[in-house]
JSON list of C-alpha atoms in Angstrom, two decimals:
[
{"chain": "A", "resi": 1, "resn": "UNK", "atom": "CA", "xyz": [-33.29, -69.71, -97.06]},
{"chain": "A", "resi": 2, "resn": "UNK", "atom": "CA", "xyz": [-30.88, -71.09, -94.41]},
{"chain": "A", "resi": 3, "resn": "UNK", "atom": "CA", "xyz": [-28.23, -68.57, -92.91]},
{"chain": "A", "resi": 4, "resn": "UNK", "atom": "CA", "xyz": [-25.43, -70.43, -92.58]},
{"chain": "A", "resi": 5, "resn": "UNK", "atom": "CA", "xyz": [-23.15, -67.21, -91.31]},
{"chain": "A", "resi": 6, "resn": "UNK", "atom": "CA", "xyz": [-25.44, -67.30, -87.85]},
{"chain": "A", "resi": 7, "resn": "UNK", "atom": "CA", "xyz": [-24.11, -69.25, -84.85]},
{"chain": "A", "resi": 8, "resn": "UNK", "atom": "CA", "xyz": [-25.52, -72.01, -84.45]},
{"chain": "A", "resi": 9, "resn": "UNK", "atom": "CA", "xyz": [-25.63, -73.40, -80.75]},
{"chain": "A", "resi": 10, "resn": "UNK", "atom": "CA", "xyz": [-22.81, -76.46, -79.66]},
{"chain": "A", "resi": 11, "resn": "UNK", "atom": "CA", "xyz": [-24.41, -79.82, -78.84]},
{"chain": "A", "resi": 12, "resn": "UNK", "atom": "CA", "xyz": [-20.29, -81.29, -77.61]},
{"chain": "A", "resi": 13, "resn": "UNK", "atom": "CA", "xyz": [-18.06, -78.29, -76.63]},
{"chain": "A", "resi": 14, "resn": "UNK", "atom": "CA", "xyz": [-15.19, -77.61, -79.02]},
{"chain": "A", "resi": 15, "resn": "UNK", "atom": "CA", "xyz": [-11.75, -79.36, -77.65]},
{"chain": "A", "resi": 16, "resn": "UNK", "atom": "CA", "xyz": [-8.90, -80.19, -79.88]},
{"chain": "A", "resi": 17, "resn": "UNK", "atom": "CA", "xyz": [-9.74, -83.78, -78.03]},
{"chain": "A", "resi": 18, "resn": "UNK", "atom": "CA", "xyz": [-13.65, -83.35, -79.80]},
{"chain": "A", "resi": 19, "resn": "UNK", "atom": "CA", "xyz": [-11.73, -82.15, -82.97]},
{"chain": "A", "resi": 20, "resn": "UNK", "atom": "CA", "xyz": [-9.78, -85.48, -83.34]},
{"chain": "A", "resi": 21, "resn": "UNK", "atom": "CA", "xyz": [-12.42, -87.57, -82.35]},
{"chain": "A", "resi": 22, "resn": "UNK", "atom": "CA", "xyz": [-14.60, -85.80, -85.07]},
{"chain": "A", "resi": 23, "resn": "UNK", "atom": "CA", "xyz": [-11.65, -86.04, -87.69]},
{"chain": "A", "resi": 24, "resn": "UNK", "atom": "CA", "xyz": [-11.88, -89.63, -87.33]},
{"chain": "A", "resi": 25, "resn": "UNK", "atom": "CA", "xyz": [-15.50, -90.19, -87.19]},
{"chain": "A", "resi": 26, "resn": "UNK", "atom": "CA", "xyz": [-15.84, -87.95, -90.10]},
{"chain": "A", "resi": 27, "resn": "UNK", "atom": "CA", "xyz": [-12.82, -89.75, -91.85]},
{"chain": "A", "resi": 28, "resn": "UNK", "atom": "CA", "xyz": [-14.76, -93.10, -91.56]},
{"chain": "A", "resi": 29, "resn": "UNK", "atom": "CA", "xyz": [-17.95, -91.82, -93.10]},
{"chain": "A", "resi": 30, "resn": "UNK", "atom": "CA", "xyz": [-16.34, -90.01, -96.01]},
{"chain": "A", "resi": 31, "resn": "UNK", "atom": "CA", "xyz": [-15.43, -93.96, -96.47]},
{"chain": "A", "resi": 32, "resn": "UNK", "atom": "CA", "xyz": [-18.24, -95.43, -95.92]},
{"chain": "A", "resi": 33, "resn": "UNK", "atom": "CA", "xyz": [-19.52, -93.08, -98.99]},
{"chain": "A", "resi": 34, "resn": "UNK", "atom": "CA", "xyz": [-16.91, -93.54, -101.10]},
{"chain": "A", "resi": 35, "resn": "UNK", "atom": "CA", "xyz": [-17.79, -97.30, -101.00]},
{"chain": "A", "resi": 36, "resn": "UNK", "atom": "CA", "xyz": [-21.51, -96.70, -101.00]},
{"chain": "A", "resi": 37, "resn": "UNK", "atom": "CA", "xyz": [-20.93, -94.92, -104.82]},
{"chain": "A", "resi": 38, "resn": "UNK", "atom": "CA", "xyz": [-18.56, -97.70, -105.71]},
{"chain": "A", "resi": 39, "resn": "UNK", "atom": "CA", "xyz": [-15.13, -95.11, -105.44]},
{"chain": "A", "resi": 40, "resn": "UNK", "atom": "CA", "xyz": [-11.69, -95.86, -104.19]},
{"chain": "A", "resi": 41, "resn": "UNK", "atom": "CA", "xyz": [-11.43, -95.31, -100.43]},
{"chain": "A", "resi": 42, "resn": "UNK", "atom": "CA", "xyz": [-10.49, -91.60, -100.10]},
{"chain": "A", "resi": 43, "resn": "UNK", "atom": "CA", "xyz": [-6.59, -91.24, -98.36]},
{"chain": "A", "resi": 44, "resn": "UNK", "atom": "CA", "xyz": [-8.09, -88.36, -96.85]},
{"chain": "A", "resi": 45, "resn": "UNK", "atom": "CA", "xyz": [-11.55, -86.02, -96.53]},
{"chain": "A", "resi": 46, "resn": "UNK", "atom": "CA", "xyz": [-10.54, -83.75, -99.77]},
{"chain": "A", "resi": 47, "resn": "UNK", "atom": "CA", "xyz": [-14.46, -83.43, -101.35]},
{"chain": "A", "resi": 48, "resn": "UNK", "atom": "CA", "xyz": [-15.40, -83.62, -98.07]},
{"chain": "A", "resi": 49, "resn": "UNK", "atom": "CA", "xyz": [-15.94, -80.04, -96.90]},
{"chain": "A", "resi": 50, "resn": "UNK", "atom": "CA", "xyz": [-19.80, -79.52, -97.27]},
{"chain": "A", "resi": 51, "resn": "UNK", "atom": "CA", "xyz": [-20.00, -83.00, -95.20]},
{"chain": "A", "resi": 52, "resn": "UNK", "atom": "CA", "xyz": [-17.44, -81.77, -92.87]},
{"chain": "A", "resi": 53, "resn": "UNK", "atom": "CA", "xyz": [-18.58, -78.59, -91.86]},
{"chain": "A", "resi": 54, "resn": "UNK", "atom": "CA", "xyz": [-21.97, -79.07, -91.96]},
{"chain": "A", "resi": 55, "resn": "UNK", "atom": "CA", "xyz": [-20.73, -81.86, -89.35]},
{"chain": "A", "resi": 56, "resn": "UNK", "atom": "CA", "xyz": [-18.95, -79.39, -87.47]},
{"chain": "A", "resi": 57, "resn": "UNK", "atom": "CA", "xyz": [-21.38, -76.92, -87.51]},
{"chain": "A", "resi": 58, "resn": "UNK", "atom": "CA", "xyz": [-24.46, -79.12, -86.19]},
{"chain": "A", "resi": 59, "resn": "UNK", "atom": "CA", "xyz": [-21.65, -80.76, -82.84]},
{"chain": "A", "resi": 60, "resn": "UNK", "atom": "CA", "xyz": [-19.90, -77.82, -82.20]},
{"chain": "A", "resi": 61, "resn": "UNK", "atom": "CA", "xyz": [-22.15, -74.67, -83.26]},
{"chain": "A", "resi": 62, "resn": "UNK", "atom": "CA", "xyz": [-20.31, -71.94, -85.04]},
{"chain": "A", "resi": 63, "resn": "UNK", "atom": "CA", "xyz": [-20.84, -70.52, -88.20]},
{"chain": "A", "resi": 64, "resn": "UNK", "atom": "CA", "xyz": [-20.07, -72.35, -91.75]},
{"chain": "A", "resi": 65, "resn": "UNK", "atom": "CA", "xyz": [-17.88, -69.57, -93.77]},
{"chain": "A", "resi": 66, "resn": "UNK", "atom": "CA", "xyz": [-16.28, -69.98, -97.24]},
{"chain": "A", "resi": 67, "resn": "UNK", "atom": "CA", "xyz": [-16.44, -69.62, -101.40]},
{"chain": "A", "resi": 68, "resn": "UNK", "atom": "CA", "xyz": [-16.99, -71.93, -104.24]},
{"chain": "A", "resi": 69, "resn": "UNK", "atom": "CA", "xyz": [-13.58, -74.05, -103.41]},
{"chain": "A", "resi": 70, "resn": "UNK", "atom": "CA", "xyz": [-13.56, -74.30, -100.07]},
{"chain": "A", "resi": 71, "resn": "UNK", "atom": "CA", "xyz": [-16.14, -74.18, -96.94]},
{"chain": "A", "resi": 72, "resn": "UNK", "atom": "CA", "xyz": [-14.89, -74.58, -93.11]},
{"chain": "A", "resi": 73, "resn": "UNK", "atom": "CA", "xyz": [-16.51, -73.32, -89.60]},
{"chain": "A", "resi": 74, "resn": "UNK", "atom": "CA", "xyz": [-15.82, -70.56, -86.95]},
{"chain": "A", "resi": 75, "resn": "UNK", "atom": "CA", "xyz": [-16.41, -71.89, -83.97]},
{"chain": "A", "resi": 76, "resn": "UNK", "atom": "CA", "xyz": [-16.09, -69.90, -80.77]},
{"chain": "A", "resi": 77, "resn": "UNK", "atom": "CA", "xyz": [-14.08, -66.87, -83.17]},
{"chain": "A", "resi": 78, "resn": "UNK", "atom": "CA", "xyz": [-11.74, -69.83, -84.06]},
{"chain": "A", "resi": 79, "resn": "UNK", "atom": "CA", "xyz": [-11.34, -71.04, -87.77]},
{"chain": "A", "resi": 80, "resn": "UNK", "atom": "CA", "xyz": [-11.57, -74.46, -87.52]},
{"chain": "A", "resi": 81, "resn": "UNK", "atom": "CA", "xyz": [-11.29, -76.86, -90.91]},
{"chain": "A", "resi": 82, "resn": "UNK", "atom": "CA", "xyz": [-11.69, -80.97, -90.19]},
{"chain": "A", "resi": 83, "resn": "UNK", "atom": "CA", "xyz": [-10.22, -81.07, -93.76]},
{"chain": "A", "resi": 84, "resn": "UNK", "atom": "CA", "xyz": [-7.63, -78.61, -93.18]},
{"chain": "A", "resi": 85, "resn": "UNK", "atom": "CA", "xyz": [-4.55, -81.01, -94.64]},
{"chain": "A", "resi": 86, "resn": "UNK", "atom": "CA", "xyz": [-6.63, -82.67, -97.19]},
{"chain": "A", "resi": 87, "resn": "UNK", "atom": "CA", "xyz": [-4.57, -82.73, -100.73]},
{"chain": "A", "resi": 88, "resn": "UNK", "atom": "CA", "xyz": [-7.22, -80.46, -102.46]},
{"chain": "A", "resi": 89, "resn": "UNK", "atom": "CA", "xyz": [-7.63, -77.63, -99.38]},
{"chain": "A", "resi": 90, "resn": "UNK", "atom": "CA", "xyz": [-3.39, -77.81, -99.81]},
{"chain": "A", "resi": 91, "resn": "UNK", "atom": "CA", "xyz": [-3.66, -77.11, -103.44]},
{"chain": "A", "resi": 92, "resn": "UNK", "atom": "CA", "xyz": [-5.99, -73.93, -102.66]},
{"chain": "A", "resi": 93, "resn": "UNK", "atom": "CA", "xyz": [-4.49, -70.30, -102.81]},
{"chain": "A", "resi": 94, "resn": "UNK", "atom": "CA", "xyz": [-6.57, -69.10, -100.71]},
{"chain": "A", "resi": 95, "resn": "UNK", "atom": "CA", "xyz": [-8.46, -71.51, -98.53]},
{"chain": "A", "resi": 96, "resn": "UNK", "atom": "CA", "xyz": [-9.99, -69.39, -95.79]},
{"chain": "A", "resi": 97, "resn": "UNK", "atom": "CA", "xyz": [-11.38, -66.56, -98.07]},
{"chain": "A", "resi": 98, "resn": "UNK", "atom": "CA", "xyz": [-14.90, -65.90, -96.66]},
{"chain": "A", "resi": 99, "resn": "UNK", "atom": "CA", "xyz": [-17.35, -64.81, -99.62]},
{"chain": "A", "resi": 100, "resn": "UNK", "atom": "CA", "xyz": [-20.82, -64.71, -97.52]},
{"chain": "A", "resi": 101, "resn": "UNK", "atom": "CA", "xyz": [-22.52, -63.87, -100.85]},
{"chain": "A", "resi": 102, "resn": "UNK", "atom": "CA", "xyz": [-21.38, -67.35, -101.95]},
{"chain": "A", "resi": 103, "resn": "UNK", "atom": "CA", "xyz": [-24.22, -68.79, -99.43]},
{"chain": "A", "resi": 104, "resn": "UNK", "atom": "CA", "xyz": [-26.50, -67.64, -100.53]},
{"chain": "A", "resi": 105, "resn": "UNK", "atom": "CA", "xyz": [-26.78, -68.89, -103.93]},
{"chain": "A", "resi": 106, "resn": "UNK", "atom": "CA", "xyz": [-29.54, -71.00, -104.83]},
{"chain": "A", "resi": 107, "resn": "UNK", "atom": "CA", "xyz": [-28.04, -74.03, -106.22]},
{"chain": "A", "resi": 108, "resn": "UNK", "atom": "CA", "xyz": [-25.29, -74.00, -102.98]},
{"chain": "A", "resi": 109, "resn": "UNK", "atom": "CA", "xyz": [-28.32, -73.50, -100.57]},
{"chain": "A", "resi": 110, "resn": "UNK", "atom": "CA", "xyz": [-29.66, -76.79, -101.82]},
{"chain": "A", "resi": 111, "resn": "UNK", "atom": "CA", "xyz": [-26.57, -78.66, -102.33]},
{"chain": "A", "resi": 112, "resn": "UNK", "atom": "CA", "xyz": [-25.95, -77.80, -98.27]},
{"chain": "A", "resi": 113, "resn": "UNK", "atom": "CA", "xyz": [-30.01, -78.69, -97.74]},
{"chain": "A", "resi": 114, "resn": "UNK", "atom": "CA", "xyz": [-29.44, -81.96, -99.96]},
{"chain": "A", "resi": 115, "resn": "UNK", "atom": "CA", "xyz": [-26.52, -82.89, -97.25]},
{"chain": "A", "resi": 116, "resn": "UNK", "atom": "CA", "xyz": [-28.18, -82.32, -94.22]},
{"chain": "A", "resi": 117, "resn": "UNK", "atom": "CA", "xyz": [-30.09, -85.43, -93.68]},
{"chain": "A", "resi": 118, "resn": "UNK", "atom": "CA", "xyz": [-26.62, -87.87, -94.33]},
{"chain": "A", "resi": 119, "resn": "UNK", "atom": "CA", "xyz": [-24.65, -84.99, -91.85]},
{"chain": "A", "resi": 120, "resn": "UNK", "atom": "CA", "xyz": [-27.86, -85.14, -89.05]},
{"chain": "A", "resi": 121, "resn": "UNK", "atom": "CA", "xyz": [-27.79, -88.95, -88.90]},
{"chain": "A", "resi": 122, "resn": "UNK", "atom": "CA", "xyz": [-23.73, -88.94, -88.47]},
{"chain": "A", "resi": 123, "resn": "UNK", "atom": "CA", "xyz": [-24.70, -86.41, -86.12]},
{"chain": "A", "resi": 124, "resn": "UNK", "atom": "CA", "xyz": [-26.68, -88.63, -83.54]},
{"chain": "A", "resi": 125, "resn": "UNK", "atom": "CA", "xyz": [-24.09, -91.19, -84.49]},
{"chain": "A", "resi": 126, "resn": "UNK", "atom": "CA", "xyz": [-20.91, -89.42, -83.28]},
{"chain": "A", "resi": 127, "resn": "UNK", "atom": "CA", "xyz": [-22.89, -88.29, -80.36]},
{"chain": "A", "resi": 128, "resn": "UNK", "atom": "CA", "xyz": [-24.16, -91.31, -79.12]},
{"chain": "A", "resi": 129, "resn": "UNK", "atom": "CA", "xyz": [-20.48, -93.21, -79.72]},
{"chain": "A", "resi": 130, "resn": "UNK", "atom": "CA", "xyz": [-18.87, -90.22, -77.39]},
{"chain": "A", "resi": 131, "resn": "UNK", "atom": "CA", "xyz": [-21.83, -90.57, -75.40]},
{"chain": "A", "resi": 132, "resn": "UNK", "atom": "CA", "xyz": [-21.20, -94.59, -75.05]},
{"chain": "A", "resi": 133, "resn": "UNK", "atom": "CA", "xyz": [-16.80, -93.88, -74.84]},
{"chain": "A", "resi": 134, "resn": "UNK", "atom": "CA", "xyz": [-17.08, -91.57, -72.14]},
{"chain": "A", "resi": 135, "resn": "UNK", "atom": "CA", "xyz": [-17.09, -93.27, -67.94]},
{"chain": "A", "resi": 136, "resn": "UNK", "atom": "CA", "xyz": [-19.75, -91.26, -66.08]},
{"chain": "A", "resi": 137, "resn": "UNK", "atom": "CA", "xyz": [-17.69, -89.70, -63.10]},
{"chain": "A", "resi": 138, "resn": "UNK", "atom": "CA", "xyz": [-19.70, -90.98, -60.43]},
{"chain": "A", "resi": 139, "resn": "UNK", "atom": "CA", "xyz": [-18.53, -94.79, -60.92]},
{"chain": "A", "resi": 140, "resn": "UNK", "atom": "CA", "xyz": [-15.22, -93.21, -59.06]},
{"chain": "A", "resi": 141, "resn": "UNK", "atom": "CA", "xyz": [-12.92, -93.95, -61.64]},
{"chain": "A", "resi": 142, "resn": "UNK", "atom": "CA", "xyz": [-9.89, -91.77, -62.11]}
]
């Protein structure tokens, strides 16, 4: 059984630039599987939270906390949510309860398990595109 309340090491160190780039990234998978099942494109990532933070958690390292409505990461003893002003984390009382319990539920260990292999290849995805966007300093360029 996976402990998904350990820290888990950063591949990218968090930045609110990192966070953006991942919002975005993130945003155009969530599409990508919308069309893939035949949906509407999403307006935003609500559903999206086991994707997301899984996401989050595998870049940036952290921790995945959360219940049965909502799941989002602690990274570096921040609370950080890539679907933080999605229309279904807005209609939440309380978003950022924690129920550790909640993880370790059969059924929502293998629902988390079942995402992995979609999150891991957006994973080397995302990497490799900030990998490709960024100019390596020693070209000399400001």
């Amino acid at each position: 059984m996976t402990d998904w309340s350990l820290d888990r090491e950063a591949q990218l160190a968090y930045s609110y630039e990192r966070f953006a780039q991942a919002k975005v990234f993130v945003f155009r998978k969530w599409c990508e599987k919308a069309a893939e099942r035949g949906a509407l494109p999403p307006t935003d990532l609500s559903g999206s939270c086991k994707y997301g933070s899984l996401f989050m958690n595998r870049v940036f390292g952290g921790s995945i906390c959360g219940h049965y409505e909502h799941q989002y990461n602690m990274i570096g003893g921040r609370l950080v949510d890539l679907s933080h002003d999605a229309i279904d984390v807005g209609r939440i009382t309380h978003p950022y309860l924690h129920e550790p319990d909640f993880f370790n539920i059969p059924q929502k260990q293998a629902s988390l398990n079942g995402c992995l292999p979609r999150v891991e290849l957006w994973v080397a995805q995302f990497l490799k595109e900030i990998e490709s966007s960024e100019v390596p300093s020693s070209l000399g360029i400001l």
